[in-house]
JSON list of N, CA and C in Angstrom, two decimals:
[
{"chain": "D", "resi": 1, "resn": "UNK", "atom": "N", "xyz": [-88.61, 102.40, 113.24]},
{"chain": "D", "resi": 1, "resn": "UNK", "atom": "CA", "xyz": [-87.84, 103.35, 113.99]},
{"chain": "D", "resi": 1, "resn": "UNK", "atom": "C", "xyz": [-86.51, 102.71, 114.37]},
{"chain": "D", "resi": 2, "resn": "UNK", "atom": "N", "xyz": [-85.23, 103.24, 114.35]},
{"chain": "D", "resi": 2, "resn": "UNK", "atom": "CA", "xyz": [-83.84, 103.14, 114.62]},
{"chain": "D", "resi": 2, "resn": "UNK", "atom": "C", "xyz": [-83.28, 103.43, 115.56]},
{"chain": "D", "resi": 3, "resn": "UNK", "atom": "N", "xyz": [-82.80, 103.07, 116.03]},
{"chain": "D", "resi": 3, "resn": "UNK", "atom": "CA", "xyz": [-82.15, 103.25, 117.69]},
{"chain": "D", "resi": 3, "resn": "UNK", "atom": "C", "xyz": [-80.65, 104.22, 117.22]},
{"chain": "D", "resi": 4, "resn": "UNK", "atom": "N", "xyz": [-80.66, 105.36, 118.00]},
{"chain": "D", "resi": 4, "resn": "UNK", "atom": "CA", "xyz": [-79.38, 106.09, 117.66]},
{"chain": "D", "resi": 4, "resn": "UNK", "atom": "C", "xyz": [-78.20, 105.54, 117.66]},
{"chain": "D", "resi": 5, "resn": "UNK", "atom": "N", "xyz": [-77.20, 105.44, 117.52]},
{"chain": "D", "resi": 5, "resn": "UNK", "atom": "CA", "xyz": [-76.28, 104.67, 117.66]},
{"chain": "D", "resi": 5, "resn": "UNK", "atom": "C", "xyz": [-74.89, 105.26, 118.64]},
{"chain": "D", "resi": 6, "resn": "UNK", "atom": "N", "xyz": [-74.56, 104.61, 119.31]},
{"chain": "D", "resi": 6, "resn": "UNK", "atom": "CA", "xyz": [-73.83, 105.17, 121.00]},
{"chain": "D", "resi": 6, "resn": "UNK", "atom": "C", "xyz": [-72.41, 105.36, 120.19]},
{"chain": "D", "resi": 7, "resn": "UNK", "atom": "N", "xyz": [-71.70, 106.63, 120.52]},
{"chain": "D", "resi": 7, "resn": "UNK", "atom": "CA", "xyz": [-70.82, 106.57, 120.41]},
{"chain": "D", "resi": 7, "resn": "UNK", "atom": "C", "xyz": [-69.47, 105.59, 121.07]},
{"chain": "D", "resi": 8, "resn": "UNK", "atom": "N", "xyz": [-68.56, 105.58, 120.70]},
{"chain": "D", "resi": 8, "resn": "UNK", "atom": "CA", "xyz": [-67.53, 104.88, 120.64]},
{"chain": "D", "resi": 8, "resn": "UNK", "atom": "C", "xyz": [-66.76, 104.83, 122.09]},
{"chain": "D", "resi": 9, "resn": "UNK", "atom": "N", "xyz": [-66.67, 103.95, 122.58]},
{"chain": "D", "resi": 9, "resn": "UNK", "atom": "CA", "xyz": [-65.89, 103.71, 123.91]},
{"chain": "D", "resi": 9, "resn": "UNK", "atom": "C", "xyz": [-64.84, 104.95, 123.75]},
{"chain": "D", "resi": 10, "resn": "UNK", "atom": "N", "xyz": [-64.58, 105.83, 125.54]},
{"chain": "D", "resi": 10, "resn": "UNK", "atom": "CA", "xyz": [-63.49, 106.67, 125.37]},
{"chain": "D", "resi": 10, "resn": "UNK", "atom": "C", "xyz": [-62.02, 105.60, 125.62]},
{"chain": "D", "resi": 11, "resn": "UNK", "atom": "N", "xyz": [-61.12, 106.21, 124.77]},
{"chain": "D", "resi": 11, "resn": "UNK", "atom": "CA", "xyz": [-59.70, 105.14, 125.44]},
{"chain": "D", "resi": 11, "resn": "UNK", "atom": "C", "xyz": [-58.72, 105.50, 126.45]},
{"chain": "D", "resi": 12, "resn": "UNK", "atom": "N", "xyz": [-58.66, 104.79, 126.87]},
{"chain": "D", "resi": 12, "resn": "UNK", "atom": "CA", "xyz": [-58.06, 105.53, 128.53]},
{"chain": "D", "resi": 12, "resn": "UNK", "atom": "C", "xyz": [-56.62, 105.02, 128.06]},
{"chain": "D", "resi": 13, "resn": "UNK", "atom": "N", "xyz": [-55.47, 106.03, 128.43]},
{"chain": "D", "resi": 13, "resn": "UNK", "atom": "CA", "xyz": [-54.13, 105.92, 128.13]},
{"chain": "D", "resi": 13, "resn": "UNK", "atom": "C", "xyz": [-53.32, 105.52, 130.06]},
{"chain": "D", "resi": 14, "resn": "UNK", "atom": "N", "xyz": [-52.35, 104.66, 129.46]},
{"chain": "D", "resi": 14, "resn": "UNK", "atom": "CA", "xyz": [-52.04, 104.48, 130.90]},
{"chain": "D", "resi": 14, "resn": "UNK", "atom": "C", "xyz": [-50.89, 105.59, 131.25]},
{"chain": "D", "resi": 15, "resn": "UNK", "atom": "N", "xyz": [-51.24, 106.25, 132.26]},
{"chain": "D", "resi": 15, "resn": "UNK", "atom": "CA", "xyz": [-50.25, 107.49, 133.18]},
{"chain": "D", "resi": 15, "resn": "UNK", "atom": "C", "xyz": [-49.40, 106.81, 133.71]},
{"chain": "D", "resi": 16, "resn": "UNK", "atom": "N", "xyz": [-47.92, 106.83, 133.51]},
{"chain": "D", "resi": 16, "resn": "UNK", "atom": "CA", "xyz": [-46.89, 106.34, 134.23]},
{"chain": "D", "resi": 16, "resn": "UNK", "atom": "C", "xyz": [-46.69, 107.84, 135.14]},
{"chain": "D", "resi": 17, "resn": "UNK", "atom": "N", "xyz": [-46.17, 107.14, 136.31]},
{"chain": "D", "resi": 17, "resn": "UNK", "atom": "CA", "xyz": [-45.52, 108.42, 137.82]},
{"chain": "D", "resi": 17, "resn": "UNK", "atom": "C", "xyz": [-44.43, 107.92, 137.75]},
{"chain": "D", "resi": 18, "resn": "UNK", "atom": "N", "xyz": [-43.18, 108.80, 138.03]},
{"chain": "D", "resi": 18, "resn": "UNK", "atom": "CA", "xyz": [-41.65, 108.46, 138.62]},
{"chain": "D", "resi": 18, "resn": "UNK", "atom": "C", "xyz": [-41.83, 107.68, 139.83]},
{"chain": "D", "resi": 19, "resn": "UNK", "atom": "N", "xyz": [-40.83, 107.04, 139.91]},
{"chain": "D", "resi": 19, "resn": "UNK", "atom": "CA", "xyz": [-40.77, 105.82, 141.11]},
{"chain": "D", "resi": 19, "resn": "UNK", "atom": "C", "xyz": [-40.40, 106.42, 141.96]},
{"chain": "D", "resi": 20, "resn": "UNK", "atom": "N", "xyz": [-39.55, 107.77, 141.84]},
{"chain": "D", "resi": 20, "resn": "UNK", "atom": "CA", "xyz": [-39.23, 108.13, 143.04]},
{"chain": "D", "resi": 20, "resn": "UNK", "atom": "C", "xyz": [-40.56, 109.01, 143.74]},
{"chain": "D", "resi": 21, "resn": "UNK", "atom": "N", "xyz": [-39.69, 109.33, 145.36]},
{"chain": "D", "resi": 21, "resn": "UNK", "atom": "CA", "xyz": [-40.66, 110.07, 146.01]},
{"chain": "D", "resi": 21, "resn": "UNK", "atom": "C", "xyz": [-40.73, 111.73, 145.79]},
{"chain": "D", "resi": 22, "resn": "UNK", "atom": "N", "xyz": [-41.79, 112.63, 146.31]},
{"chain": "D", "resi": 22, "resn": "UNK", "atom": "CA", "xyz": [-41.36, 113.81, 146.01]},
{"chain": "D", "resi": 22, "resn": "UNK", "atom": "C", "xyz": [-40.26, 114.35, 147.49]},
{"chain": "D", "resi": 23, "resn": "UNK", "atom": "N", "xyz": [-39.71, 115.18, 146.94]},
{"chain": "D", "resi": 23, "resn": "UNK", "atom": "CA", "xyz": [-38.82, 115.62, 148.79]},
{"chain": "D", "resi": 23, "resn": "UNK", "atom": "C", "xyz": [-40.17, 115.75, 149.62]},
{"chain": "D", "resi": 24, "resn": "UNK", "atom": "N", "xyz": [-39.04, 115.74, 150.52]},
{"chain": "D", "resi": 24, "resn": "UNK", "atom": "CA", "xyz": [-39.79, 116.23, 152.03]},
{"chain": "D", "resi": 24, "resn": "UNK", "atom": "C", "xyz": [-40.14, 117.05, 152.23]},
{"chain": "D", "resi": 25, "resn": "UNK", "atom": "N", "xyz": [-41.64, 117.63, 152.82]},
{"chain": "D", "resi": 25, "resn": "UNK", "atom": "CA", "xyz": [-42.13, 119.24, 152.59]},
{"chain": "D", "resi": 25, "resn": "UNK", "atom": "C", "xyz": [-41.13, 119.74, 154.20]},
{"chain": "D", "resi": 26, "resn": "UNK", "atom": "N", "xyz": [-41.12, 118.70, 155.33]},
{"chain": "D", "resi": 26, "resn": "UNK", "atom": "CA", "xyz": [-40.73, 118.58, 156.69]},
{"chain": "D", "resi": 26, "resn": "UNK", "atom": "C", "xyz": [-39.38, 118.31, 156.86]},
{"chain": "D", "resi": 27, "resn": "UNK", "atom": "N", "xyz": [-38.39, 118.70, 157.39]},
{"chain": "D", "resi": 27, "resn": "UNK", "atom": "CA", "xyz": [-37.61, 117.49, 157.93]},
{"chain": "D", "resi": 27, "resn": "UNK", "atom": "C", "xyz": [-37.65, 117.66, 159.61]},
{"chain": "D", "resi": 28, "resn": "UNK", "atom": "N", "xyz": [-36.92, 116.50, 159.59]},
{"chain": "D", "resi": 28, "resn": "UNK", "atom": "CA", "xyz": [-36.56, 116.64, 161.38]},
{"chain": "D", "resi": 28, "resn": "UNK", "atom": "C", "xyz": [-37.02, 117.69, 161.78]},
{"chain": "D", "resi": 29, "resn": "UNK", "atom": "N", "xyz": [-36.07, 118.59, 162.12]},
{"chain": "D", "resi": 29, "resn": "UNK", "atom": "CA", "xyz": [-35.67, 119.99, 162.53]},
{"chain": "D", "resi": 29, "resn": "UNK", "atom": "C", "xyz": [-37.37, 120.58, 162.76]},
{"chain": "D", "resi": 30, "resn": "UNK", "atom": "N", "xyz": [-37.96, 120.79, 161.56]},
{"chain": "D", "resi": 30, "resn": "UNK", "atom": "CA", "xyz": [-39.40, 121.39, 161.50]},
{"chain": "D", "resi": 30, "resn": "UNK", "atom": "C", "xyz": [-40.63, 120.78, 162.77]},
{"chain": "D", "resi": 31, "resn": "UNK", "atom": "N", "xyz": [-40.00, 119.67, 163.38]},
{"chain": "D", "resi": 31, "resn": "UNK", "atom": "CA", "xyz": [-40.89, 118.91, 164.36]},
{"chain": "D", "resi": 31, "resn": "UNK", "atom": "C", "xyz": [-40.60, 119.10, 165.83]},
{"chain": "D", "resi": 32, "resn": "UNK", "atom": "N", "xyz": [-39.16, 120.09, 166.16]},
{"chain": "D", "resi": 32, "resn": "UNK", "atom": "CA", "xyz": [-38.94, 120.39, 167.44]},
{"chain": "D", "resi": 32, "resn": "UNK", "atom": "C", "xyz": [-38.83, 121.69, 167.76]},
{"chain": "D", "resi": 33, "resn": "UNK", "atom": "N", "xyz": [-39.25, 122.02, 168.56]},
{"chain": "D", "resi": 33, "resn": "UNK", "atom": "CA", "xyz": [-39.02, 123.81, 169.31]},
{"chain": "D", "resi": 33, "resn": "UNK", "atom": "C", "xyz": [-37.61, 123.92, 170.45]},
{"chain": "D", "resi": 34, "resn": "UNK", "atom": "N", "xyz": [-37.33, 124.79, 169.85]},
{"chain": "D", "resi": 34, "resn": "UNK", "atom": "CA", "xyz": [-35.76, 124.95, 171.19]},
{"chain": "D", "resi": 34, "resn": "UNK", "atom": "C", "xyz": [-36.25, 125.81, 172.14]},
{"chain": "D", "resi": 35, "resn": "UNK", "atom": "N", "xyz": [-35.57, 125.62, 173.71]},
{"chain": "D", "resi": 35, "resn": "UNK", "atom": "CA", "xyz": [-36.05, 125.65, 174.90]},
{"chain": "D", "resi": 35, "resn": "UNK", "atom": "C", "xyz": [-36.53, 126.88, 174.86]},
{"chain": "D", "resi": 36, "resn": "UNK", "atom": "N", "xyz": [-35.48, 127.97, 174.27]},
{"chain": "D", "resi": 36, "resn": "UNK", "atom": "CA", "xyz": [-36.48, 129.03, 174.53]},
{"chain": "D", "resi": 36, "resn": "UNK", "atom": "C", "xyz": [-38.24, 128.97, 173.54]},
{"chain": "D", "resi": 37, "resn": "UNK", "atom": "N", "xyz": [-38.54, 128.85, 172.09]},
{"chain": "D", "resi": 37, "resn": "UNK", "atom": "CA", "xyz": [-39.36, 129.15, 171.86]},
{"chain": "D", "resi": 37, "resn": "UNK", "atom": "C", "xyz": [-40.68, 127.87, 172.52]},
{"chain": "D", "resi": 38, "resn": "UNK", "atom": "N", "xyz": [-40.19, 126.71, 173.40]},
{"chain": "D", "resi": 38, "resn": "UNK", "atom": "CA", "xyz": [-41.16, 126.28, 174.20]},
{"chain": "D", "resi": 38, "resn": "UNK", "atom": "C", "xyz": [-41.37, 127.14, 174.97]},
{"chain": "D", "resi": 39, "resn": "UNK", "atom": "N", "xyz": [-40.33, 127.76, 175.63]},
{"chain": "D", "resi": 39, "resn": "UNK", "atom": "CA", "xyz": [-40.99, 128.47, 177.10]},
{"chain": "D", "resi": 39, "resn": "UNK", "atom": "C", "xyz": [-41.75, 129.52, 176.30]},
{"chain": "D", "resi": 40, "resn": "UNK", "atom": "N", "xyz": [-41.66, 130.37, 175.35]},
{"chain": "D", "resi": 40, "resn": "UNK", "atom": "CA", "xyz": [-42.49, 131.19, 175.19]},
{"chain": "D", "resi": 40, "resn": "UNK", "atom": "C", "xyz": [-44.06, 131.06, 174.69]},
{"chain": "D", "resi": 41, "resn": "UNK", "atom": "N", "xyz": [-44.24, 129.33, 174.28]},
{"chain": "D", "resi": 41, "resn": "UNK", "atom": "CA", "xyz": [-45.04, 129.17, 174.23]},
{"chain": "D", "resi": 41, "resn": "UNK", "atom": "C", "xyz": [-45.88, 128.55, 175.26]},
{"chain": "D", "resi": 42, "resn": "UNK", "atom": "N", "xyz": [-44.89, 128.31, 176.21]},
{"chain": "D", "resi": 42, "resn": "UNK", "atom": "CA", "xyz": [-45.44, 127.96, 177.25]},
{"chain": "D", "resi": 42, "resn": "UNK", "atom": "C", "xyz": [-46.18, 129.19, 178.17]},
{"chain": "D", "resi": 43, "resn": "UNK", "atom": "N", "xyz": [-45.47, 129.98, 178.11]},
{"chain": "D", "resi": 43, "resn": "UNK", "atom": "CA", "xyz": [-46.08, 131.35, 178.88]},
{"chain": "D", "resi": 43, "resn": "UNK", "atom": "C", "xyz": [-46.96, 132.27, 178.28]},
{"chain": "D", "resi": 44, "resn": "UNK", "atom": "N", "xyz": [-47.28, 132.00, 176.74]},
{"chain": "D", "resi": 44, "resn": "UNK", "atom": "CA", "xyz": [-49.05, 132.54, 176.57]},
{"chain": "D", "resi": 44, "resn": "UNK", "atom": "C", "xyz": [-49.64, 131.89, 176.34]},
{"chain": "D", "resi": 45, "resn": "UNK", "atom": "N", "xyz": [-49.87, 131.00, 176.89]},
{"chain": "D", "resi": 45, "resn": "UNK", "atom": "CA", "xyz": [-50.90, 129.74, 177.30]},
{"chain": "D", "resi": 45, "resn": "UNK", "atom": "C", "xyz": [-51.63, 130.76, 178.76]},
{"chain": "D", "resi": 46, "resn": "UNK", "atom": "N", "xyz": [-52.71, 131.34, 178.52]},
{"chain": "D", "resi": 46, "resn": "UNK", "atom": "CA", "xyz": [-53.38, 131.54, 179.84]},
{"chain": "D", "resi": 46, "resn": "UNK", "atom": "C", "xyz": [-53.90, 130.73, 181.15]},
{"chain": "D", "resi": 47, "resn": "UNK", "atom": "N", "xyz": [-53.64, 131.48, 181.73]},
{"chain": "D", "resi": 47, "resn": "UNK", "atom": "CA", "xyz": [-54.23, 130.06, 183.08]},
{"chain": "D", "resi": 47, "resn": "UNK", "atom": "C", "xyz": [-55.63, 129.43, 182.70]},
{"chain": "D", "resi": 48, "resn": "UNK", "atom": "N", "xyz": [-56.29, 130.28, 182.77]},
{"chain": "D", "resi": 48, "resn": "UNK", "atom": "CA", "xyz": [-57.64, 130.01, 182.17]},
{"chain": "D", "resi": 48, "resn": "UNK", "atom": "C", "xyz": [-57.83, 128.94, 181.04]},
{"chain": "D", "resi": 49, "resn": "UNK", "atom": "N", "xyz": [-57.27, 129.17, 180.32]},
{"chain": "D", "resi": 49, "resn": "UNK", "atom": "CA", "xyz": [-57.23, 127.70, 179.54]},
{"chain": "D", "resi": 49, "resn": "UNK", "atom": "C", "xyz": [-56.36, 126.29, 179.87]},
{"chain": "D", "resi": 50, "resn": "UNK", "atom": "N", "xyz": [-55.51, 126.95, 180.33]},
{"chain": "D", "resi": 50, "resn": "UNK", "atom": "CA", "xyz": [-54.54, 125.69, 181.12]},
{"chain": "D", "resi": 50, "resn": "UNK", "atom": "C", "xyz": [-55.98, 124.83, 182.20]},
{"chain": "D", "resi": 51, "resn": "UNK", "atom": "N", "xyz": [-56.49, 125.58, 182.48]},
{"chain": "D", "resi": 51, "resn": "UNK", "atom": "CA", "xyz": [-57.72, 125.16, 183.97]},
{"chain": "D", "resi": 51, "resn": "UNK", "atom": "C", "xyz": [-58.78, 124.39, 183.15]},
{"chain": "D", "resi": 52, "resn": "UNK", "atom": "N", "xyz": [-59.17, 125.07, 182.01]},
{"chain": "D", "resi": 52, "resn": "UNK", "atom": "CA", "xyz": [-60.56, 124.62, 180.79]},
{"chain": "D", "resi": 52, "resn": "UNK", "atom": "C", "xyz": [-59.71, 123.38, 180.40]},
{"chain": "D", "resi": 53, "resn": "UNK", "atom": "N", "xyz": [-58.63, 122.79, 179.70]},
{"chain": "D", "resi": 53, "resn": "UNK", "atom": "CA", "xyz": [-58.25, 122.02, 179.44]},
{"chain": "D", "resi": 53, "resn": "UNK", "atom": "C", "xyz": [-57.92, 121.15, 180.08]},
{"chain": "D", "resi": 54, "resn": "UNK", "atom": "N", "xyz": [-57.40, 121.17, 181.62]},
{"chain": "D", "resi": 54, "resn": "UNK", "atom": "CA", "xyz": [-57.49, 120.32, 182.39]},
{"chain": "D", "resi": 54, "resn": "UNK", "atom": "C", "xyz": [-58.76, 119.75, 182.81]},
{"chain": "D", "resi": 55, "resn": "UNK", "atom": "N", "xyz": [-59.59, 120.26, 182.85]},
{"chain": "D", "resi": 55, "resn": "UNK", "atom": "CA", "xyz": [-61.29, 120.04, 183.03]},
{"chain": "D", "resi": 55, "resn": "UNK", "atom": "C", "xyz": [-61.35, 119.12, 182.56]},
{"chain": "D", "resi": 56, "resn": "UNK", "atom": "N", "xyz": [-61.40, 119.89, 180.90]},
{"chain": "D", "resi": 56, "resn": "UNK", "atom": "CA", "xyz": [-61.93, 118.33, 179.71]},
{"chain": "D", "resi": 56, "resn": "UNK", "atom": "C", "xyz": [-61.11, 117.69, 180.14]},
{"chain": "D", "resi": 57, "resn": "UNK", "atom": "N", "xyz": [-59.61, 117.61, 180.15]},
{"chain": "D", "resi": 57, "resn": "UNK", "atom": "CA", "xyz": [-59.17, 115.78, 180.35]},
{"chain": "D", "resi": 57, "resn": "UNK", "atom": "C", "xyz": [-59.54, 115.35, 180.88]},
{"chain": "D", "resi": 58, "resn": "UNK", "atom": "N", "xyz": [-59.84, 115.73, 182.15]},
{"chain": "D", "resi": 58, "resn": "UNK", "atom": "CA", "xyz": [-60.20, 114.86, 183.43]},
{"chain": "D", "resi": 58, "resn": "UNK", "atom": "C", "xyz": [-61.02, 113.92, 182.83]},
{"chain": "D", "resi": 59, "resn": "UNK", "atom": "N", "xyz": [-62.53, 114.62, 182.65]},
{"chain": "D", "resi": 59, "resn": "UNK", "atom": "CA", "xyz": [-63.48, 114.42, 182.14]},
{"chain": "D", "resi": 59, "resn": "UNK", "atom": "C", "xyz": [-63.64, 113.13, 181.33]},
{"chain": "D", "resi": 60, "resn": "UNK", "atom": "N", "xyz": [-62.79, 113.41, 179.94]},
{"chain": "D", "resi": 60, "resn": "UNK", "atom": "CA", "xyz": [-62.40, 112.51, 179.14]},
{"chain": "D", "resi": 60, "resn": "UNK", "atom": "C", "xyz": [-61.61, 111.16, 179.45]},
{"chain": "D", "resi": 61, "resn": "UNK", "atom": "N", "xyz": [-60.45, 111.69, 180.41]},
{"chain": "D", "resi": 61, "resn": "UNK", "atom": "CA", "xyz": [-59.78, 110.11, 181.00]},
{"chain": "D", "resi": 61, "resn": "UNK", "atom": "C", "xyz": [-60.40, 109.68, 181.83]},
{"chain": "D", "resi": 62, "resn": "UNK", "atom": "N", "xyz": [-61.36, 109.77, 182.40]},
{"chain": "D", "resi": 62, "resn": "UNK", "atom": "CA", "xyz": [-62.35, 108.87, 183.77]},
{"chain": "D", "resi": 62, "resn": "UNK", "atom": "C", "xyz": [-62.95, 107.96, 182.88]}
]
């Protein structure tokens, strides 16, 4: 009896990438809110959660 015989190593090709980077999906700008759209996010923030979230910190920083 004969042992099947294994096919042939696969050959792996080497993938070169550009050196450069891809752009920025972000810049600056995309990381700050201007005063007004803080305050508006500041004001539907319910108390109720403002109160639940202060809870857990507490909680958590002791």
């Amino acid at each position: 009896m004969t042992s099947p015989s294994l096919p042939a190593p696969a050959r792996v090709r080497s993938v070169s990438s550009p050196a450069t980077q891809p752009p920025a999906t972000h810049t600056d700008v995309d990381h700050h809110f201007t005063p007004a759209a803080r305050a508006a996010i500041e004001a539907g923030i319910p108390q109720s959660t403002r109160r639940a979230y202060a809870t857990d910190w507490t909680a958590f920083t002791a």
